[in-house]
Amino acid sequence: MLINTSNINEIDFEKSELMPAIVQDKNTGVILMQGFMNFAALEKTLDCGKVTFFSRSKQRLWTKGESSKNYLNVKEIHTDCDFDSILILATPDGPTCHLGSQSCFENAKPDLAFLAQLNQVISNRKNDDPNDSYTASLFAKDISRSAQKVGEEGVEVALAAVKQDIEELKNESADLLYHLLVLLQRSETDISDVIKVLQQRHK
C-alpha cells in the first residue's frame, strides 16, 4: 500500500489537538465528508490505509466504514499552507453519507465532477449484457465502431456550431464526450491521462 503524502510531518498538532480533515474523491473531485483527526487518527489512517477520524461523540478513534463497510481508501494526504488542516484524497467503497448518498455534501457537486462519474459508470457497465446496455454493446463491437461514433459526433458538433443551434450543440457535445470516454477506455487509457497532457501543455 502506497500513500502519497505532502508535508504531513509538519502538521501542527500543538496548535490544536484536533485538526479538521476533509475527504475528497480521488477520481471525481467530489468532497465526500469532513471529520476531525488527532495524531493517533492520522497515524492509524497511514497504517491501515483507510480514513480514520477521532469521533467527538464516541470519544475514540473511528474508521469510516467500520460498521457499513463503506470504507474510504486513502490515496493521498496533504496539509494546507498553515499546517492546521488535512486534505485526504480517497476512493470510496460505497456511499459515504450515513443517509446513503455519495457525499455528505450531496447538493454541492461541481458540474465537471460528473464527467469523472460518467467515466466510472462506463467502466462498470462495459461487461454487462450488450442486449441490456448500450455501453456494453459498444464494448462488444470492434473498436472501429467506437472510433466511427467519435468521428460522427465530432462532425455533428461542428455542424451545430456553424448553424448556431445551441440546443443541438449541447446535445451533440454530450454525445461526443460520452463516446470519447468509451473510445479512451477501449484504447486502455483514461480521461485523466488526457488531462495530464493538457496540464503539461499549460506549463
PDB file of C-alpha atoms in Angstrom, residues 71-180:
ATOM      1  CA  TYR A  71     -14.548   2.428   3.652  1.00  0.00           C
ATOM      2  CA  LEU A  72     -12.636   5.413   2.309  1.00  0.00           C
ATOM      3  CA  ASN A  73      -9.401   4.049   0.839  1.00  0.00           C
ATOM      4  CA  VAL A  74      -6.608   6.591   1.170  1.00  0.00           C
ATOM      5  CA  LYS A  75      -4.552   7.539  -1.895  1.00  0.00           C
ATOM      6  CA  GLU A  76      -3.019  10.880  -0.901  1.00  0.00           C
ATOM      7  CA  ILE A  77      -2.775  13.031   2.218  1.00  0.00           C
ATOM      8  CA  HIS A  78      -1.933  16.734   2.160  1.00  0.00           C
ATOM      9  CA  THR A  79      -1.933  19.639   4.543  1.00  0.00           C
ATOM     10  CA  ASP A  80      -2.685  23.280   3.930  1.00  0.00           C
ATOM     11  CA  CYS A  81      -0.159  26.126   3.948  1.00  0.00           C
ATOM     12  CA  ASP A  82      -0.629  26.752   7.684  1.00  0.00           C
ATOM     13  CA  PHE A  83      -0.297  23.054   8.565  1.00  0.00           C
ATOM     14  CA  ASP A  84      -3.510  23.109  10.584  1.00  0.00           C
ATOM     15  CA  SER A  85      -5.959  21.239   8.331  1.00  0.00           C
ATOM     16  CA  ILE A  86      -5.792  17.988   6.393  1.00  0.00           C
ATOM     17  CA  LEU A  87      -6.970  17.045   2.900  1.00  0.00           C
ATOM     18  CA  ILE A  88      -7.347  13.364   2.078  1.00  0.00           C
ATOM     19  CA  LEU A  89      -7.842  12.040  -1.445  1.00  0.00           C
ATOM     20  CA  ALA A  90      -9.564   8.675  -1.270  1.00  0.00           C
ATOM     21  CA  THR A  91     -11.613   6.179  -3.248  1.00  0.00           C
ATOM     22  CA  PRO A  92     -14.899   5.205  -1.578  1.00  0.00           C
ATOM     23  CA  ASP A  93     -16.115   1.606  -1.393  1.00  0.00           C
ATOM     24  CA  GLY A  94     -19.719   2.768  -1.378  1.00  0.00           C
ATOM     25  CA  PRO A  95     -21.922   5.661  -0.284  1.00  0.00           C
ATOM     26  CA  THR A  96     -20.089   7.930   2.141  1.00  0.00           C
ATOM     27  CA  CYS A  97     -23.027   9.604   3.875  1.00  0.00           C
ATOM     28  CA  HIS A  98     -24.966   7.682   6.522  1.00  0.00           C
ATOM     29  CA  LEU A  99     -28.108   8.748   4.632  1.00  0.00           C
ATOM     30  CA  GLY A 100     -26.985   6.604   1.704  1.00  0.00           C
ATOM     31  CA  SER A 101     -25.778   9.324  -0.661  1.00  0.00           C
ATOM     32  CA  GLN A 102     -22.383   9.529  -2.314  1.00  0.00           C
ATOM     33  CA  SER A 103     -21.394  12.629  -0.370  1.00  0.00           C
ATOM     34  CA  CYS A 104     -22.361  14.345   2.875  1.00  0.00           C
ATOM     35  CA  PHE A 105     -22.469  17.468   0.654  1.00  0.00           C
ATOM     36  CA  GLU A 106     -24.744  15.884  -1.921  1.00  0.00           C
ATOM     37  CA  ASN A 107     -26.071  19.169  -3.279  1.00  0.00           C
ATOM     38  CA  ALA A 108     -22.661  20.774  -3.698  1.00  0.00           C
ATOM     39  CA  LYS A 109     -21.115  18.748  -6.518  1.00  0.00           C
ATOM     40  CA  PRO A 110     -19.214  20.687  -9.199  1.00  0.00           C
ATOM     41  CA  ASP A 111     -20.668  20.078 -12.662  1.00  0.00           C
ATOM     42  CA  LEU A 112     -17.368  18.895 -14.127  1.00  0.00           C
ATOM     43  CA  ALA A 113     -17.159  16.149 -11.490  1.00  0.00           C
ATOM     44  CA  PHE A 114     -19.975  14.366 -13.327  1.00  0.00           C
ATOM     45  CA  LEU A 115     -17.622  13.670 -16.235  1.00  0.00           C
ATOM     46  CA  ALA A 116     -15.477  11.551 -13.917  1.00  0.00           C
ATOM     47  CA  GLN A 117     -18.580   9.867 -12.527  1.00  0.00           C
ATOM     48  CA  LEU A 118     -19.762   9.057 -16.047  1.00  0.00           C
ATOM     49  CA  ASN A 119     -16.349   7.623 -16.818  1.00  0.00           C
ATOM     50  CA  GLN A 120     -16.727   5.290 -13.836  1.00  0.00           C
ATOM     51  CA  VAL A 121     -20.237   4.282 -14.899  1.00  0.00           C
ATOM     52  CA  ILE A 122     -18.893   3.368 -18.342  1.00  0.00           C
ATOM     53  CA  SER A 123     -16.184   1.251 -16.718  1.00  0.00           C
ATOM     54  CA  ASN A 124     -18.748  -0.518 -14.534  1.00  0.00           C
ATOM     55  CA  ARG A 125     -21.096  -1.291 -17.411  1.00  0.00           C
ATOM     56  CA  LYS A 126     -18.684  -2.425 -20.102  1.00  0.00           C
ATOM     57  CA  ASN A 127     -19.039  -6.102 -19.158  1.00  0.00           C
ATOM     58  CA  ASP A 128     -22.840  -6.050 -18.847  1.00  0.00           C
ATOM     59  CA  ASP A 129     -25.163  -7.832 -21.271  1.00  0.00           C
ATOM     60  CA  PRO A 130     -24.916  -5.967 -24.613  1.00  0.00           C
ATOM     61  CA  ASN A 131     -28.662  -6.521 -25.073  1.00  0.00           C
ATOM     62  CA  ASP A 132     -29.400  -4.534 -21.922  1.00  0.00           C
ATOM     63  CA  SER A 133     -26.732  -1.820 -22.091  1.00  0.00           C
ATOM     64  CA  TYR A 134     -25.777   0.467 -24.963  1.00  0.00           C
ATOM     65  CA  THR A 135     -22.381   0.966 -23.325  1.00  0.00           C
ATOM     66  CA  ALA A 136     -21.785  -2.783 -23.160  1.00  0.00           C
ATOM     67  CA  SER A 137     -22.866  -3.126 -26.805  1.00  0.00           C
ATOM     68  CA  LEU A 138     -20.140  -0.674 -27.836  1.00  0.00           C
ATOM     69  CA  PHE A 139     -17.519  -2.688 -25.966  1.00  0.00           C
ATOM     70  CA  ALA A 140     -18.795  -5.876 -27.577  1.00  0.00           C
ATOM     71  CA  LYS A 141     -18.159  -4.476 -31.070  1.00  0.00           C
ATOM     72  CA  ASP A 142     -14.834  -3.814 -32.749  1.00  0.00           C
ATOM     73  CA  ILE A 143     -13.039  -0.650 -31.620  1.00  0.00           C
ATOM     74  CA  SER A 144     -13.540   0.777 -35.107  1.00  0.00           C
ATOM     75  CA  ARG A 145     -17.230   1.251 -34.261  1.00  0.00           C
ATOM     76  CA  SER A 146     -16.352   3.425 -31.257  1.00  0.00           C
ATOM     77  CA  ALA A 147     -13.880   5.372 -33.368  1.00  0.00           C
ATOM     78  CA  GLN A 148     -16.547   5.869 -36.028  1.00  0.00           C
ATOM     79  CA  LYS A 149     -19.018   7.190 -33.421  1.00  0.00           C
ATOM     80  CA  VAL A 150     -16.480   9.752 -32.187  1.00  0.00           C
ATOM     81  CA  GLY A 151     -15.935  10.912 -35.769  1.00  0.00           C
ATOM     82  CA  GLU A 152     -19.664  11.150 -36.467  1.00  0.00           C
ATOM     83  CA  GLU A 153     -20.404  13.038 -33.256  1.00  0.00           C
ATOM     84  CA  GLY A 154     -17.480  15.391 -33.864  1.00  0.00           C
ATOM     85  CA  VAL A 155     -18.943  16.332 -37.244  1.00  0.00           C
ATOM     86  CA  GLU A 156     -22.383  16.833 -35.672  1.00  0.00           C
ATOM     87  CA  VAL A 157     -20.871  19.158 -33.059  1.00  0.00           C
ATOM     88  CA  ALA A 158     -19.168  21.212 -35.754  1.00  0.00           C
ATOM     89  CA  LEU A 159     -22.344  21.455 -37.853  1.00  0.00           C
ATOM     90  CA  ALA A 160     -24.424  22.527 -34.855  1.00  0.00           C
ATOM     91  CA  ALA A 161     -21.884  25.226 -34.030  1.00  0.00           C
ATOM     92  CA  VAL A 162     -21.921  26.546 -37.601  1.00  0.00           C
ATOM     93  CA  LYS A 163     -25.725  26.621 -37.561  1.00  0.00           C
ATOM     94  CA  GLN A 164     -25.572  28.361 -34.173  1.00  0.00           C
ATOM     95  CA  ASP A 165     -28.122  25.889 -32.860  1.00  0.00           C
ATOM     96  CA  ILE A 166     -27.166  25.994 -29.182  1.00  0.00           C
ATOM     97  CA  GLU A 167     -29.502  23.225 -28.009  1.00  0.00           C
ATOM     98  CA  GLU A 168     -28.270  20.890 -30.734  1.00  0.00           C
ATOM     99  CA  LEU A 169     -24.680  21.909 -29.943  1.00  0.00           C
ATOM    100  CA  LYS A 170     -25.146  20.944 -26.308  1.00  0.00           C
ATOM    101  CA  ASN A 171     -26.778  17.622 -27.150  1.00  0.00           C
ATOM    102  CA  GLU A 172     -24.235  16.661 -29.799  1.00  0.00           C
ATOM    103  CA  SER A 173     -21.386  17.692 -27.485  1.00  0.00           C
ATOM    104  CA  ALA A 174     -22.809  15.405 -24.796  1.00  0.00           C
ATOM    105  CA  ASP A 175     -22.856  12.537 -27.306  1.00  0.00           C
ATOM    106  CA  LEU A 176     -19.286  13.315 -28.331  1.00  0.00           C
ATOM    107  CA  LEU A 177     -17.985  13.379 -24.763  1.00  0.00           C
ATOM    108  CA  TYR A 178     -19.704  10.101 -23.929  1.00  0.00           C
ATOM    109  CA  HIS A 179     -18.361   8.274 -26.984  1.00  0.00           C
ATOM    110  CA  LEU A 180     -14.886   9.748 -26.455  1.00  0.00           C
TER     111      LEU A 180
END
